[in-house]
Every structure is written in C-alpha cells, then in structure tokens.
mmCIF file of C-alpha atoms in Angstrom:
data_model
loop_
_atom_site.group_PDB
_atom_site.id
_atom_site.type_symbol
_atom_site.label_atom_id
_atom_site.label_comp_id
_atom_site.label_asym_id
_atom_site.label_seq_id
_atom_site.Cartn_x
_atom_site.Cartn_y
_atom_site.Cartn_z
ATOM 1 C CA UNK A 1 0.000 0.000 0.000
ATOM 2 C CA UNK A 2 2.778 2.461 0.660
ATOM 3 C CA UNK A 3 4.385 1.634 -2.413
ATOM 4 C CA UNK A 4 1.308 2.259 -4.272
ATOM 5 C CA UNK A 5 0.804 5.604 -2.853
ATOM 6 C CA UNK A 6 4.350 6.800 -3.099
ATOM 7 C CA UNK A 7 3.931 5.399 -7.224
ATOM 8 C CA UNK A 8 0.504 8.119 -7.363
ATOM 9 C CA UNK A 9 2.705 10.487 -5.401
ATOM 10 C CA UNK A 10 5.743 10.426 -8.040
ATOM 11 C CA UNK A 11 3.349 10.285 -10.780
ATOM 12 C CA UNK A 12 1.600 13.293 -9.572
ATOM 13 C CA UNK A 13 4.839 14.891 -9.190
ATOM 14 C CA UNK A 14 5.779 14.593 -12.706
ATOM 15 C CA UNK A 15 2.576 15.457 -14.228
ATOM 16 C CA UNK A 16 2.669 18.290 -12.522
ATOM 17 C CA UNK A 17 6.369 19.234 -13.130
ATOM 18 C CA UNK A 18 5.682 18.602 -16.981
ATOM 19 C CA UNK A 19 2.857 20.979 -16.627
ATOM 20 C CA UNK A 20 5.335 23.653 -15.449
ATOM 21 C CA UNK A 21 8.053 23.536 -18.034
ATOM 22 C CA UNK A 22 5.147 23.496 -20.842
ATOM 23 C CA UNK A 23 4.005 26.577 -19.301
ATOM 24 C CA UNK A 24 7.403 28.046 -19.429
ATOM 25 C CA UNK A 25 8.037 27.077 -23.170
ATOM 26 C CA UNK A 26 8.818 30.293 -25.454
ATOM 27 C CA UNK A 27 5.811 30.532 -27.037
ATOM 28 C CA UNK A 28 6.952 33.254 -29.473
ATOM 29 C CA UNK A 29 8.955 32.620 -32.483
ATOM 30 C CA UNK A 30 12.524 33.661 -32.645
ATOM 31 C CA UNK A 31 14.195 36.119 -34.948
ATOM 32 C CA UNK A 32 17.848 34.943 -35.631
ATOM 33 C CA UNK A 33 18.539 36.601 -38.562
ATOM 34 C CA UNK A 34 18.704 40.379 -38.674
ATOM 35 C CA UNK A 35 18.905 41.671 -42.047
ATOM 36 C CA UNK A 36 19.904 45.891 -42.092
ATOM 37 C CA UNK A 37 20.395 48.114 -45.078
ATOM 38 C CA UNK A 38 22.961 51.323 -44.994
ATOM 39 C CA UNK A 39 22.695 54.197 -47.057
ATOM 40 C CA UNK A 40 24.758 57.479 -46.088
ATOM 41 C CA UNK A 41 26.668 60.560 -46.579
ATOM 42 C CA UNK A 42 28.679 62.512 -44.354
ATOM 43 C CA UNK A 43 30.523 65.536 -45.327
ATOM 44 C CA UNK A 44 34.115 66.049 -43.970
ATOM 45 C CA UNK A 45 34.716 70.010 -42.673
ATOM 46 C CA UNK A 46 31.101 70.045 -41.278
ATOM 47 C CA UNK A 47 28.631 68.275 -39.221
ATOM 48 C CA UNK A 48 26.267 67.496 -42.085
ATOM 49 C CA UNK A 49 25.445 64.282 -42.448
ATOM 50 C CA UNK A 50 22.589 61.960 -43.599
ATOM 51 C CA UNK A 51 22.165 57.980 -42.432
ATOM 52 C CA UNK A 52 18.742 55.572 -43.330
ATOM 53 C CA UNK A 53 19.094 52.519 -42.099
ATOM 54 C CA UNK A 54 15.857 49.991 -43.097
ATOM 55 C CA UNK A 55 14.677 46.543 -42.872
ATOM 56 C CA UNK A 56 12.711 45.192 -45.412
ATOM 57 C CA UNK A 57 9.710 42.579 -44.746
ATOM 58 C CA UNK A 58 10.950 41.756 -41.045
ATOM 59 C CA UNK A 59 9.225 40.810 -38.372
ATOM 60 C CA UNK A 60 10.835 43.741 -36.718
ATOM 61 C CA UNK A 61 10.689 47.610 -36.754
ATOM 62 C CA UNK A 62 13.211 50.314 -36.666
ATOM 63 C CA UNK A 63 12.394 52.043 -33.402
ATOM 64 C CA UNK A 64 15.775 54.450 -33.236
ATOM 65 C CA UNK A 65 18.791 55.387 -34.687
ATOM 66 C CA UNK A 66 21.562 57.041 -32.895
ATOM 67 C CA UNK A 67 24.972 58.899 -33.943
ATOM 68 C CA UNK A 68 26.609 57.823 -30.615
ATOM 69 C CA UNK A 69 30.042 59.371 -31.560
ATOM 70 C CA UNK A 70 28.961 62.960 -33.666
ATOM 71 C CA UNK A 71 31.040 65.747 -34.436
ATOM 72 C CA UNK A 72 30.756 69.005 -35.160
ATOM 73 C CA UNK A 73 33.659 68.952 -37.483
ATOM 74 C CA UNK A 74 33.573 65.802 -38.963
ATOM 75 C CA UNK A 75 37.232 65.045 -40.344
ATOM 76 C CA UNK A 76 38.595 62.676 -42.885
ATOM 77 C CA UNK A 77 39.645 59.124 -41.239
ATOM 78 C CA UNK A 78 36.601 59.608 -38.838
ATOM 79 C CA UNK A 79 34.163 56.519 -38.362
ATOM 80 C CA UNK A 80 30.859 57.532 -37.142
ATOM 81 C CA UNK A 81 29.295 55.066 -34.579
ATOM 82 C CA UNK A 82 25.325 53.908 -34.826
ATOM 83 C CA UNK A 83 23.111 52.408 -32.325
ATOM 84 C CA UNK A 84 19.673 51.206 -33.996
ATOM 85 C CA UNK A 85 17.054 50.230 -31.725
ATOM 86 C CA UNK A 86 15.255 47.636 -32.894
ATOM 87 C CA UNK A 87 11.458 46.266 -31.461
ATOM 88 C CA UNK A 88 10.036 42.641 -32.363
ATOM 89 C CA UNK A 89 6.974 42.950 -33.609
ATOM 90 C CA UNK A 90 4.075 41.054 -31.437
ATOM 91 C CA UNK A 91 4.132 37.336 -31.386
ATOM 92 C CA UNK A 92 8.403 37.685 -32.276
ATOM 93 C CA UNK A 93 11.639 37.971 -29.884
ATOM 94 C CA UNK A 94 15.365 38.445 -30.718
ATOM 95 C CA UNK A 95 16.657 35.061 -30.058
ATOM 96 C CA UNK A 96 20.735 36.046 -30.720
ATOM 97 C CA UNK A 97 22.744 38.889 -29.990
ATOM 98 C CA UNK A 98 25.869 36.777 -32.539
ATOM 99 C CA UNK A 99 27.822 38.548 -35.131
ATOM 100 C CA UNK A 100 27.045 35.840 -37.113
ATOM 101 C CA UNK A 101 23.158 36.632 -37.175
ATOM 102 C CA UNK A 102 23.692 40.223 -38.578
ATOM 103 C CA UNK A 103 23.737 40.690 -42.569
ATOM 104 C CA UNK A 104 24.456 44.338 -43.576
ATOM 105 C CA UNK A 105 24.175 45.284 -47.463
ATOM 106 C CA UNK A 106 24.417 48.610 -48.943
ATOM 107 C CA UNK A 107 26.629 51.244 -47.780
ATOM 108 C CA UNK A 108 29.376 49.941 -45.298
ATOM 109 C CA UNK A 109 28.639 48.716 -41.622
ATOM 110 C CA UNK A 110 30.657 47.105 -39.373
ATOM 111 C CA UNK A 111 29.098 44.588 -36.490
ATOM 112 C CA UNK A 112 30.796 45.951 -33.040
ATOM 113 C CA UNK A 113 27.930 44.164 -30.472
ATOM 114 C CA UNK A 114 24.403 43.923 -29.936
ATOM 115 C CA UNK A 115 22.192 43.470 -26.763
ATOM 116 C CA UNK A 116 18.786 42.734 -25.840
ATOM 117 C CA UNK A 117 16.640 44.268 -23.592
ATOM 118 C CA UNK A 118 12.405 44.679 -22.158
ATOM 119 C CA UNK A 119 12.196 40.704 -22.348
ATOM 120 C CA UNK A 120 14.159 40.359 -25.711
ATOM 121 C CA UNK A 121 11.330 42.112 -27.783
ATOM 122 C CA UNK A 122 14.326 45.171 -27.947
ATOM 123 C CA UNK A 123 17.474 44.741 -29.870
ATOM 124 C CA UNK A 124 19.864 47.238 -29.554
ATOM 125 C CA UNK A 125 22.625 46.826 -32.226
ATOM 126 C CA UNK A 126 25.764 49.131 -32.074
ATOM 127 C CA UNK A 127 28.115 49.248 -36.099
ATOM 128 C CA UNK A 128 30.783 51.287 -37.629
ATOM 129 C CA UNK A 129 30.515 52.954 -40.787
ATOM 130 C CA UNK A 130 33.041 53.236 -43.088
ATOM 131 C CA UNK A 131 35.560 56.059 -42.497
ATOM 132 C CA UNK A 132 35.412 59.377 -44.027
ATOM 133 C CA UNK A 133 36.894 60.348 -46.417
ATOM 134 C CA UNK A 134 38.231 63.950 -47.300
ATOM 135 C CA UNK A 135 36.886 66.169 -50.466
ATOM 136 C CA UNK A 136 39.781 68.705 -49.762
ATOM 137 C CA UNK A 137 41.108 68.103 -53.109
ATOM 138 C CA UNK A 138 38.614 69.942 -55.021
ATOM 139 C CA UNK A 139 40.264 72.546 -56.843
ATOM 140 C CA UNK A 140 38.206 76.053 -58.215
ATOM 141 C CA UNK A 141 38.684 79.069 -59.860
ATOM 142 C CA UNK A 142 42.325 78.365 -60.439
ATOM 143 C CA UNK A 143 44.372 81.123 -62.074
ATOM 144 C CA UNK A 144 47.987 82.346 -62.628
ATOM 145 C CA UNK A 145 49.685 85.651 -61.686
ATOM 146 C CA UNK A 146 52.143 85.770 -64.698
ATOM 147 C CA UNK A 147 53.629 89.078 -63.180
ATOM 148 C CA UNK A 148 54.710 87.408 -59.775
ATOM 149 C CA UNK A 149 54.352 83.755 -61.187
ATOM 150 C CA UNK A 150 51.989 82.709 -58.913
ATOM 151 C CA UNK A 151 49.379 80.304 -58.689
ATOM 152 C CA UNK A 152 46.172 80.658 -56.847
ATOM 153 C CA UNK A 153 43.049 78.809 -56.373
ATOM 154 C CA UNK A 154 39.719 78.451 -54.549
#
C-alpha cells in the first residue's frame, strides 16, 4: 500500500512538473537573422550628415537610430558610430545577440555588439561605418599671376 501511494505520489509529481516547463516554453517565435540596409553621406569640414538605415519585410521595426560618436567637425579618417534600436513585432523575440546573425548590405557597416533588452522584444545593435573620407582636393577658380608667377586657387 505504501508503495502504491508513493507510485501516485511520483506520478503526480511529474505530471505536474511537466505541466510547469510546458508553461514556461517560449511561445513566441525567434528572430535569428537580422537583415539591415545602410545608405549614407557625411561631409568632412562640417557636421552634415545623412544615415537611413531599413529593414525590409521583417518581423521587426526600426524604433531608433543614434549617432553615438557625432562631431561638429567631422574630419577625414573619422568613423561615425550607430546604435539602432530595434522592437520585435508582437508574437516575435530576438533570439541572438551573434555577429554571425547580422547581414548588412548597402553602404558599409561594421558589427561591433548587440544586446537585448524589455524581455528580448528590444534589440539594440551598435556598427561602424566606413571612415570618411576627405573632399579637400577639389580645386576652383584656379588662375595664374604671370607678373609674380603665382598660382592661386579656390
């Protein structure tokens, strides 16, 4: 008799304990592959600068997009620094934060990490663009002094 009881008791236990880890099964389905597209221009001398960043047909939105490291001068050799905020769309979670799970096309972008956040429905992604590059040798309005034989130029 005490066997049979402590059989009901164990079987009880696992039922129950089965019951438990169903409940905790991820019941959303997981993004690991984060497609982003770069398009941008910066101008070297100044602080102008445009960046788009997209994602076509994800299960995903673009939330934010952040020049962490701006300038107000930016100079040639500089590599500007983006965080994009990402949000999973309902029913979706980010399931990696892995280099590997990032595909970039377009312009130039460069993984450096990526982190999740608000119960992995928030991806924040962190890249380097490609660096800048100088237009300093534009040359206008040249003309020559042939009295002092000198050049000049804009």
């Amino acid at each position: 008799m005490k066997k049979q009881s402590l059989l009901y008791c164990l079987i009880l236990l696992m039922m129950m304990l089965s019951a438990f880890i169903s409940y905790g099964a991820e019941d959303r389905e997981k993004i690991s592959e984060i497609k982003l597209n770069f398009s941008y221009s910066f101008e070297t001398g100044t602080s102008d600068g445009n960046l788009w960043v997209s994602a076509d047909s994800s299960p995903f939105s673009i939330d934010e997009v952040t020049i962490t490291n701006e300038s107000e001068d930016w100079k040639s050799g500089d590599r500007p620094k983006v965080k994009i905020y990402l949000n999973a769309h309902t029913g979706y979670y980010f399931g990696t934060t892995s280099k590997n799970s990032f595909i970039f096309s377009g312009d130039e972008a460069s993984y450096v990490s990526a982190s999740s956040r608000d119960d992995k429905t928030t991806l924040i992604v962190t890249v380097k663009l490609a660096r800048l590059e100088s237009d300093d040798l534009t040359i206008s309005d040249l003309w020559w002094e042939d009295e002092y034989g000198n050049a000049s130029w804009e």
